[in-house]
Amino acid sequence: MNTNISGSEALIKSLLKEGVDTIFGYPGGAIMPVFDALYDYTDKINHILVRHEQAAAHAAQGYARANGKPGIVLVTSGPGATNTVTGIADAMIDSTPLVVISGQVFSGLLGSDAFQEADVVGITKPISKWTYQIRNAEEIPWAVARAFYIASNGRKGPVVLDITKDALIGQFEYSPKDINFIRSYQPIPDLKQEEIQSAAKLINEAKKPLALIGQGVILSGAEKELKNFLEKANIPGASTMLGLSAIPTDHPLNVGLLGMHGNVAPNIKTNECDVLIAIGMRFDDRVTGDLNTYAKQAKIIHFDIDPSEVDKNVKTHVKVLGDAKTTLAEVTKLLHESKHTEWLDSFKEYDSKEYDAVIKKELYPEAGSLKMGEVVRKVSEATNHEGILVTDVGQNQMMGVRYFKYKHSRSVITSGGLGTMGFGLPAAIGAKIGAPNRTVCLFVGDGGIQMTIQELGTIMQYDIDVKIIILNNHFLGMVRQWQELFFDKRYSETLMKNPNFEAIAKAYNIKSKTISERDDLDKAIDEMISHKGPYLLDVQVELQGMVYPMVPAGSCVTNILLGESNQL
């Protein structure tokens, strides 16, 4: 009896073995055998037909960020594969686990410039954890198992499997493969007690400690360990943008957001603390500003799973290598129960200054055009702060992460390191599929939504219940803000003539509304949140709104603008 199956069916079986329940993809010639095999497995795998392959990658990112499982992308060769490149690069810099599977021409045609041939391995190798081309069907079970192991272990990230058409149609006797060790790959560094002890000693001696909370806490599932760590030693914690929601917004030790548009107090206190404790973050330039003036007074402790991040940007006094869930717990055992009351109280002065200069008029305006911040605040309140925030990139992103509030982990999905406009809409689709019981709220600009607006078709086809809030100021808002501050108000190519977004949503059978008056905001938000199904709310906000505070690029983190003529 012949028990052979095709490489395509073996691929599907291998994905099922890894627990895959959802694939984001788009068919085409080279990958068609896989879609044919998938036809017999629709009861086990949910395939989401996106409208563009870049959206498949971003949707897979949203899925992975919402539930922690690797996002799966399935595309054809040539342009199908190259259209995923932005999403792969985005996932790489933001440590998002993806498995991207692309079809490829027959192996005998490789290098011949055959129809829809592209050097996928060469293109994606610099932007992935591992890229491999499969030319024989027999390699598929091994390669899939290895891909999932690499994507999901250690510092997470994207992997790419490029599979030639002859491998997809070739027959072989399938047997599943398990991989839990790769000789050349140590995903988690060995725990070293001397590092644990040195870190604990520095923290116990600190008078003014400050923790910087990165996404590594969320990726390792170390939220409880972080809370125990901060509370035992009474350490204030500030978050990077991707680290937001690792602790709830209202936790008394949560002192806010770091970085260019972060809160005043943690940025100022970075240059006043005596011990700076970085946990699963990489000292990105948007957090550090000018490295020559960054935290020079502090001893630096760096917890990280990736040794290459230690001393890359900021010189470390003590490194603690390993998974944050383990290392935080080990250090916490050695910490003294401390109180840093005076130190914590010193943050409040700057909180008051920021509130008076920026927050009050952004969140509670009494007149004038609608403010971006007040829209974010009201949407967050309407979800009882239980929702997942998804953003695109630009002013909508900064307003979103500043003013949305979080009770649960994995509540912020945004493009961090790459800053990809067009990320938001497909990522919201993936987030809702990955966390179907949570309300997903997308904040997007009028520029960003038009980069992937075709994904309204995906929302329509699968009736995906995402709440889309366009903060519509008829500008490329963040670029315009920089032009206003640093380019003598020369608004070169940032004014947008926009379509009727409500009419477009209607064409996709998506309920929608356009508002421009404050008196209409509460009712519109309530209608959107209570509506069963997708909803697009086009909010006409002030044309030239600004995101403050702002640390100008490349300057010291204490050089903080609170307004056009207001500097701290």
XYZ file of C-alpha atoms in Angstrom:
568
model
C 0.000 0.000 0.000
C 1.411 3.366 -1.047
C 1.471 5.732 1.966
C 3.292 8.514 0.147
C 1.879 12.035 0.188
C 2.838 15.224 -1.621
C 5.169 17.799 -0.184
C 2.222 20.198 -0.050
C 0.158 17.867 2.132
C 3.231 17.189 4.254
C 3.524 20.952 4.773
C -0.069 21.153 5.992
C 0.413 18.165 8.301
C 3.610 19.694 9.668
C 1.843 22.987 10.380
C -0.965 21.150 12.175
C 1.621 19.320 14.257
C 2.949 22.725 15.386
C -0.531 23.749 16.524
C -1.292 26.111 13.657
C -4.956 27.107 13.466
C -4.760 30.220 11.267
C -2.872 31.170 8.110
C -2.798 34.582 6.439
C -2.117 34.263 2.744
C -2.700 34.830 -0.938
C -2.522 32.137 -3.636
C -0.559 32.152 -6.866
C 1.100 29.843 -9.351
C 4.076 28.470 -7.443
C 2.221 28.004 -4.143
C -0.993 26.657 -5.705
C -0.276 23.015 -4.778
C -0.324 24.019 -1.097
C -3.662 25.790 -1.467
C -4.990 22.685 -3.220
C -3.862 20.541 -0.260
C -5.345 23.089 2.147
C -8.762 22.523 0.543
C -9.035 19.220 2.438
C -8.093 20.738 5.806
C -10.456 23.703 6.073
C -12.020 22.109 9.160
C -8.664 22.298 10.946
C -6.978 25.441 9.578
C -8.601 28.828 9.117
C -7.130 30.589 6.088
C -7.606 34.362 5.873
C -7.446 35.633 2.296
C -5.902 39.092 2.540
C -5.922 41.559 -0.338
C -2.145 42.123 -0.446
C 0.768 40.042 0.779
C 2.223 42.844 2.896
C -1.039 42.762 4.813
C -0.627 38.995 5.338
C 2.642 39.660 7.151
C 1.222 42.497 9.258
C -1.914 40.509 10.090
C 0.276 37.599 11.171
C 2.198 40.046 13.374
C -1.019 41.251 14.976
C -2.074 37.650 15.590
C 1.280 36.753 17.174
C 1.399 39.854 19.344
C -2.157 39.302 20.598
C -1.814 35.661 21.627
C 1.877 34.751 21.640
C 1.733 32.041 18.962
C 3.779 32.413 15.767
C 1.911 34.083 12.929
C 1.832 32.106 9.681
C 2.097 33.629 6.195
C 1.578 31.702 2.947
C 2.357 33.422 -0.367
C 3.501 32.636 -3.852
C 6.846 33.270 -5.530
C 8.296 36.466 -6.966
C 6.136 39.493 -6.132
C 4.106 37.454 -3.646
C 7.227 36.843 -1.593
C 8.780 40.265 -2.068
C 5.550 41.943 -0.941
C 6.090 40.387 2.503
C 9.530 41.941 2.969
C 8.362 45.011 4.915
C 6.409 42.823 7.336
C 9.356 40.480 7.821
C 11.698 43.395 8.550
C 9.138 44.860 10.942
C 8.792 41.529 12.759
C 12.556 41.131 12.999
C 13.230 44.444 14.705
C 10.202 44.035 17.012
C 10.985 40.379 17.899
C 7.679 39.024 16.589
C 7.560 35.282 15.810
C 6.479 34.621 12.216
C 6.809 31.666 9.869
C 6.652 32.978 6.306
C 6.250 30.311 3.622
C 6.732 31.265 -0.005
C 6.440 29.230 -3.158
C 9.336 29.181 -5.587
C 9.882 28.146 -9.199
C 10.986 24.607 -10.040
C 14.492 23.958 -8.752
C 15.734 23.307 -12.285
C 14.767 26.868 -13.219
C 16.501 28.584 -10.290
C 18.832 31.304 -11.506
C 17.288 31.427 -14.969
C 15.081 34.475 -14.371
C 12.047 32.262 -14.750
C 8.563 33.742 -14.535
C 7.928 35.055 -11.000
C 11.365 34.019 -9.745
C 13.028 36.125 -7.039
C 16.006 35.404 -4.797
C 13.898 35.137 -1.656
C 16.755 33.706 0.397
C 19.106 36.535 -0.553
C 16.454 39.191 0.005
C 15.202 37.995 3.397
C 18.340 36.606 5.009
C 19.361 39.978 6.549
C 15.875 40.548 7.998
C 15.039 37.127 9.446
C 16.316 34.785 12.137
C 16.601 31.958 9.601
C 15.887 31.615 5.889
C 15.982 28.280 4.114
C 15.138 27.073 0.628
C 13.542 23.621 0.416
C 14.215 21.794 -2.863
C 13.180 18.264 -1.887
C 9.839 17.188 -0.460
C 11.576 14.996 2.138
C 13.032 18.129 3.807
C 9.668 19.691 4.582
C 8.898 18.082 7.998
C 12.415 18.838 9.260
C 12.469 22.398 7.940
C 9.048 23.270 9.378
C 9.951 21.884 12.812
C 13.235 23.779 12.777
C 11.526 26.984 11.629
C 9.041 26.916 14.505
C 11.771 26.158 17.018
C 13.885 29.100 15.858
C 10.958 31.545 15.578
C 9.573 30.710 19.028
C 12.666 30.179 21.168
C 15.167 32.662 22.511
C 14.668 36.149 21.155
C 11.646 35.579 18.976
C 11.484 36.625 15.347
C 10.560 35.755 11.771
C 11.793 32.792 9.746
C 11.318 32.223 6.010
C 10.849 28.928 4.173
C 11.126 29.198 0.389
C 9.844 25.986 -1.220
C 10.377 25.067 -4.867
C 7.403 23.789 -6.819
C 8.947 20.365 -7.407
C 9.316 19.953 -3.631
C 5.635 20.827 -3.230
C 4.413 18.264 -5.773
C 6.991 15.567 -5.027
C 5.800 12.423 -3.226
C 7.427 10.808 -0.188
C 6.578 8.800 2.911
C 5.747 11.415 5.501
C 6.761 11.113 9.125
C 6.509 14.004 11.609
C 9.660 15.568 13.009
C 10.423 17.062 16.422
C 13.187 19.585 17.000
C 14.000 20.885 20.468
C 17.739 21.364 20.045
C 19.981 22.878 17.371
C 23.680 22.415 17.982
C 24.688 25.821 16.682
C 21.866 27.733 18.399
C 21.588 28.484 22.112
C 18.281 30.324 22.443
C 18.607 31.063 26.164
C 22.028 31.870 27.661
C 23.102 29.847 30.700
C 22.068 31.431 33.981
C 25.061 32.727 35.924
C 24.692 33.177 39.653
C 27.408 35.814 39.790
C 25.324 38.000 37.446
C 22.228 37.468 39.611
C 24.129 38.328 42.776
C 25.830 41.393 41.280
C 22.514 42.767 40.051
C 20.804 42.193 43.394
C 23.687 43.862 45.239
C 23.492 46.998 43.083
C 19.718 47.216 43.459
C 19.882 46.713 47.228
C 22.388 49.548 47.503
C 20.401 51.891 45.249
C 18.775 55.005 46.653
C 17.131 56.043 43.378
C 16.541 52.962 41.197
C 14.556 53.126 37.961
C 13.404 50.122 35.886
C 12.946 50.365 32.126
C 10.365 47.796 31.031
C 10.708 46.437 27.509
C 8.738 44.004 25.390
C 11.018 41.181 26.534
C 8.908 40.997 29.699
C 5.789 40.297 27.633
C 7.499 37.930 25.215
C 8.776 35.791 28.086
C 5.478 35.895 29.983
C 7.241 37.518 32.935
C 4.524 39.991 33.932
C 4.018 38.400 37.371
C 7.759 38.210 37.975
C 8.125 41.876 37.004
C 5.383 42.890 39.431
C 7.019 40.946 42.273
C 10.411 42.448 41.421
C 9.172 46.053 41.388
C 6.999 45.714 44.478
C 9.550 43.967 46.686
C 12.152 46.696 46.226
C 9.650 49.522 45.627
C 11.173 50.406 42.245
C 9.410 52.778 39.827
C 8.994 51.282 36.364
C 8.757 53.107 33.032
C 7.912 51.355 29.770
C 9.193 51.475 26.245
C 6.425 51.715 23.665
C 6.418 47.941 23.089
C 6.745 47.269 26.813
C 3.446 49.031 27.554
C 0.829 46.831 29.262
C 3.411 44.588 30.932
C 2.065 46.236 34.087
C -1.364 47.904 34.336
C -1.573 51.634 33.695
C -2.876 52.308 37.197
C -0.215 50.329 39.081
C 1.312 52.708 41.664
C 4.855 51.890 40.499
C 4.059 52.547 36.835
C 5.583 55.959 36.118
C 4.729 56.087 32.438
C 6.151 55.954 28.942
C 9.779 56.481 27.961
C 11.124 58.142 24.858
C 10.682 60.922 22.360
C 6.978 61.435 23.075
C 7.012 59.763 26.470
C 6.163 61.177 29.843
C 8.295 63.931 31.337
C 9.054 62.331 34.700
C 10.671 59.058 33.555
C 12.748 60.860 30.925
C 14.005 63.413 33.466
C 14.584 60.759 36.121
C 16.625 58.648 33.705
C 19.341 61.251 34.179
C 18.869 61.416 37.960
C 18.608 57.765 39.015
C 21.610 56.008 40.545
C 20.792 52.522 39.196
C 19.079 52.062 35.834
C 17.610 48.586 35.349
C 16.821 47.737 31.707
C 14.611 44.655 31.339
C 14.099 43.143 27.890
C 14.702 46.369 25.982
C 17.401 47.395 23.552
C 18.111 51.080 24.270
C 16.616 52.277 21.005
C 17.603 55.795 19.950
C 14.010 57.010 20.403
C 14.372 56.061 24.088
C 17.934 57.232 24.734
C 18.257 60.375 22.656
C 21.888 61.528 22.697
C 23.932 58.616 24.047
C 26.669 61.008 25.134
C 24.337 62.494 27.744
C 22.237 59.418 28.579
C 22.175 58.245 32.216
C 25.865 59.008 32.743
C 25.364 59.219 36.522
C 23.792 55.756 36.803
C 25.071 52.234 37.117
C 23.384 50.202 34.376
C 21.948 46.703 34.837
C 20.777 45.048 31.625
C 18.505 41.991 31.693
C 18.278 40.469 28.204
C 17.936 37.163 26.415
C 20.086 38.342 23.488
C 23.775 38.815 24.356
C 24.274 40.962 21.246
C 22.116 43.715 22.765
C 24.303 44.100 25.860
C 26.770 46.992 25.505
C 25.553 47.609 21.930
C 24.340 51.136 22.640
C 24.722 51.749 26.376
C 27.674 50.505 28.426
C 26.479 48.053 31.070
C 27.882 47.702 34.607
C 26.108 44.388 35.255
C 24.552 42.136 32.636
C 21.993 39.456 33.465
C 21.611 37.129 30.506
C 18.672 34.773 30.227
C 14.917 34.616 29.970
C 13.334 37.438 31.989
C 10.822 35.105 33.625
C 13.700 33.216 35.227
C 16.235 35.982 35.803
C 13.776 38.419 37.393
C 12.574 35.737 39.788
C 16.136 34.815 40.756
C 17.162 38.413 41.416
C 13.950 39.086 43.355
C 14.824 36.297 45.810
C 17.926 38.275 46.815
C 16.325 41.719 47.052
C 15.689 43.486 50.328
C 12.219 44.815 50.949
C 12.759 48.533 50.455
C 10.926 51.833 50.400
C 11.972 54.661 48.108
C 9.208 57.032 49.124
C 11.062 60.290 48.581
C 12.383 59.113 45.224
C 8.917 58.038 44.048
C 7.388 61.289 45.257
C 9.889 63.247 43.190
C 8.205 61.985 39.996
C 4.952 63.692 40.950
C 6.269 67.222 40.457
C 6.979 66.488 36.797
C 3.671 64.641 36.381
C 1.913 67.831 37.516
C 3.910 70.003 35.108
C 3.129 67.695 32.190
C -0.541 67.554 33.116
C -0.871 71.328 33.300
C 1.181 72.072 30.181
C 0.037 69.256 27.890
C -2.350 66.591 29.140
C -5.234 68.654 30.500
C -5.822 70.611 27.294
C -5.300 67.501 25.117
C -7.691 65.243 27.025
C -10.214 67.753 28.366
C -10.479 70.643 25.898
C -13.300 73.078 26.494
C -13.559 74.548 23.012
C -12.183 74.368 19.501
C -11.713 71.408 17.186
C -11.668 67.833 18.404
C -8.327 66.772 19.850
C -6.689 63.456 19.019
C -6.001 62.744 22.676
C -9.581 63.249 23.816
C -10.772 60.762 21.180
C -8.288 58.147 22.420
C -9.287 58.765 26.041
C -12.989 58.371 25.348
C -12.538 55.185 23.310
C -10.391 53.662 26.056
C -13.016 54.589 28.640
C -15.768 53.080 26.486
C -13.959 49.724 26.599
C -13.513 50.055 30.383
C -9.776 50.014 29.564
C -10.130 46.320 28.619
C -9.434 46.696 24.909
C -6.458 45.971 22.700
C -4.921 49.106 21.240
C -3.639 48.746 17.681
C -2.086 51.748 16.001
C -0.641 52.716 12.695
C 2.393 55.028 12.701
C 2.580 58.754 13.256
C 0.668 61.121 15.515
C -2.143 58.573 15.853
C 0.402 56.123 17.262
C 1.867 58.508 19.801
C -1.544 59.715 20.959
C -2.730 56.124 21.163
C 0.088 54.798 23.307
C 0.091 57.897 25.516
C -3.597 58.013 26.345
C -5.085 54.528 25.947
C -5.055 52.663 29.262
C -4.342 49.011 29.949
C -5.476 46.430 32.487
C -4.061 43.347 30.765
C -0.829 42.330 29.084
C -0.618 42.125 25.283
C -2.833 45.181 24.977
C -0.592 47.272 22.678
C 0.136 46.268 19.087
C 2.108 48.801 17.112
C 5.074 49.006 14.755
C 8.011 50.007 16.957
C 11.470 49.725 15.468
C 10.580 49.976 11.792
C 7.717 52.474 12.110
C 5.690 51.032 9.244
C 2.797 53.098 7.934
C 0.087 50.743 6.748
C 0.750 48.343 9.631
C -2.363 49.207 11.608
C -5.344 47.937 9.599
C -4.020 44.439 8.829
C -2.481 44.128 12.311
C -5.905 44.852 13.807
C -7.359 42.035 11.710
C -4.740 39.627 13.054
C -5.180 40.854 16.607
C -8.936 40.210 16.570
C -8.440 36.717 15.164
C -5.712 36.042 17.728
C -7.781 37.391 20.649
C -11.409 37.007 19.528
C -12.906 37.764 22.942
C -11.284 41.178 23.283
C -12.341 44.509 21.792
C -9.767 45.615 19.213
C -9.501 49.383 18.662
C -7.380 50.644 15.781
C -6.220 54.254 15.732
C -4.955 55.210 12.302
C -4.202 58.384 10.408
C -5.764 59.428 7.124
C -2.393 58.764 5.486
C -1.652 55.362 7.004
C -5.051 53.824 6.346
C -4.718 54.542 2.634
C -1.566 52.415 2.458
C -3.485 49.206 3.216
C -7.113 50.320 2.826
C -7.821 47.352 0.549
C -7.904 45.189 3.690
C -11.400 46.498 4.335
C -12.207 43.754 1.842
C -10.710 41.150 4.175
C -12.737 42.579 7.056
C -15.868 42.418 4.919
C -15.312 38.846 3.748
C -14.774 37.440 7.253
C -16.893 39.955 9.200
C -13.953 40.753 11.490
C -15.125 42.865 14.417
C -12.513 45.610 14.562
C -13.222 49.189 15.573
C -11.396 51.551 13.207
C -10.928 55.131 14.376
C -9.403 57.447 11.778
C -7.818 60.501 13.411
C -8.290 62.561 10.283
C -6.374 65.843 10.157
C -5.890 65.943 6.363
C -2.124 65.944 6.827
C 0.698 63.475 7.151
C 0.592 64.685 10.713
C 3.898 63.637 12.200
C 5.899 64.756 9.170
C 4.006 68.051 9.268
C 4.870 68.416 12.971
C 8.567 68.029 12.200
C 8.246 70.475 9.313
C 6.631 72.961 11.687
C 9.282 72.608 14.381
C 12.461 71.992 12.407
C 11.869 73.042 8.770
C 10.519 76.595 9.153
C 6.904 75.482 8.566
C 7.672 74.520 4.971
C 4.878 71.960 4.560
C 6.288 70.106 1.599
C 3.969 67.345 0.354
C 2.197 66.684 3.641
C -1.280 68.124 2.939
C -3.691 65.295 2.058
C -6.774 65.506 -0.155
C -8.727 62.576 1.199
C -11.612 60.499 -0.091
C -14.917 60.042 1.668
C -13.891 57.267 4.066
C -17.469 56.710 5.167
C -18.500 56.056 1.572
C -15.597 53.651 1.097
C -16.576 51.747 4.235
C -20.158 51.602 2.972
C -18.909 50.055 -0.277
C -17.380 47.268 1.850
C -20.621 46.849 3.868
C -18.904 48.188 6.974
C -20.976 50.417 9.228
C -19.435 53.864 9.502
C -19.883 57.443 10.600
C -18.068 60.757 10.169
C -18.035 63.314 12.968
C -16.377 66.664 13.524
C -18.218 68.086 16.544
C -17.450 67.413 20.200
C -21.145 67.076 20.997
C -21.358 64.055 18.678
C -18.285 62.191 19.978
C -19.689 60.252 22.942
C -22.725 58.982 21.055
C -20.619 57.920 18.053
C -18.139 56.038 20.240
C -20.911 54.284 22.158
C -22.547 53.255 18.885
C -19.227 51.948 17.548
C -18.334 49.930 20.653
C -21.812 48.417 21.038
C -22.129 47.514 17.340
C -21.700 43.807 16.617
C -19.234 43.750 13.772
C -16.678 46.054 12.173
C -17.134 49.795 12.419
C -15.242 52.728 10.910
C -15.399 56.079 12.694
C -13.857 58.970 10.751
C -13.111 61.675 13.312
C -12.234 65.059 11.861
C -9.683 66.348 14.373
C -7.809 69.664 14.487
C -5.778 70.185 11.350
C -2.479 71.080 12.966
C -2.499 69.255 16.263
C 0.859 68.534 17.886
C 2.113 65.650 19.979
C 3.839 66.890 23.110
C 5.964 66.344 25.128
C 8.702 65.883 22.562
C 12.419 65.243 22.879
C 13.949 66.457 19.593
C 15.764 63.679 17.733
C 19.346 63.237 18.857
C 19.129 65.561 21.829
C 19.382 64.825 25.551
C 16.361 63.065 27.060
C 15.931 65.974 29.470
C 15.599 68.468 26.598
C 11.812 68.273 26.516
C 9.455 70.483 24.522
C 6.048 70.977 26.142
C 4.749 73.264 23.413
C 5.877 75.477 20.571
C 7.381 78.046 22.955
C 7.409 75.978 26.125
C 10.521 74.020 27.036
C 11.003 72.267 30.356
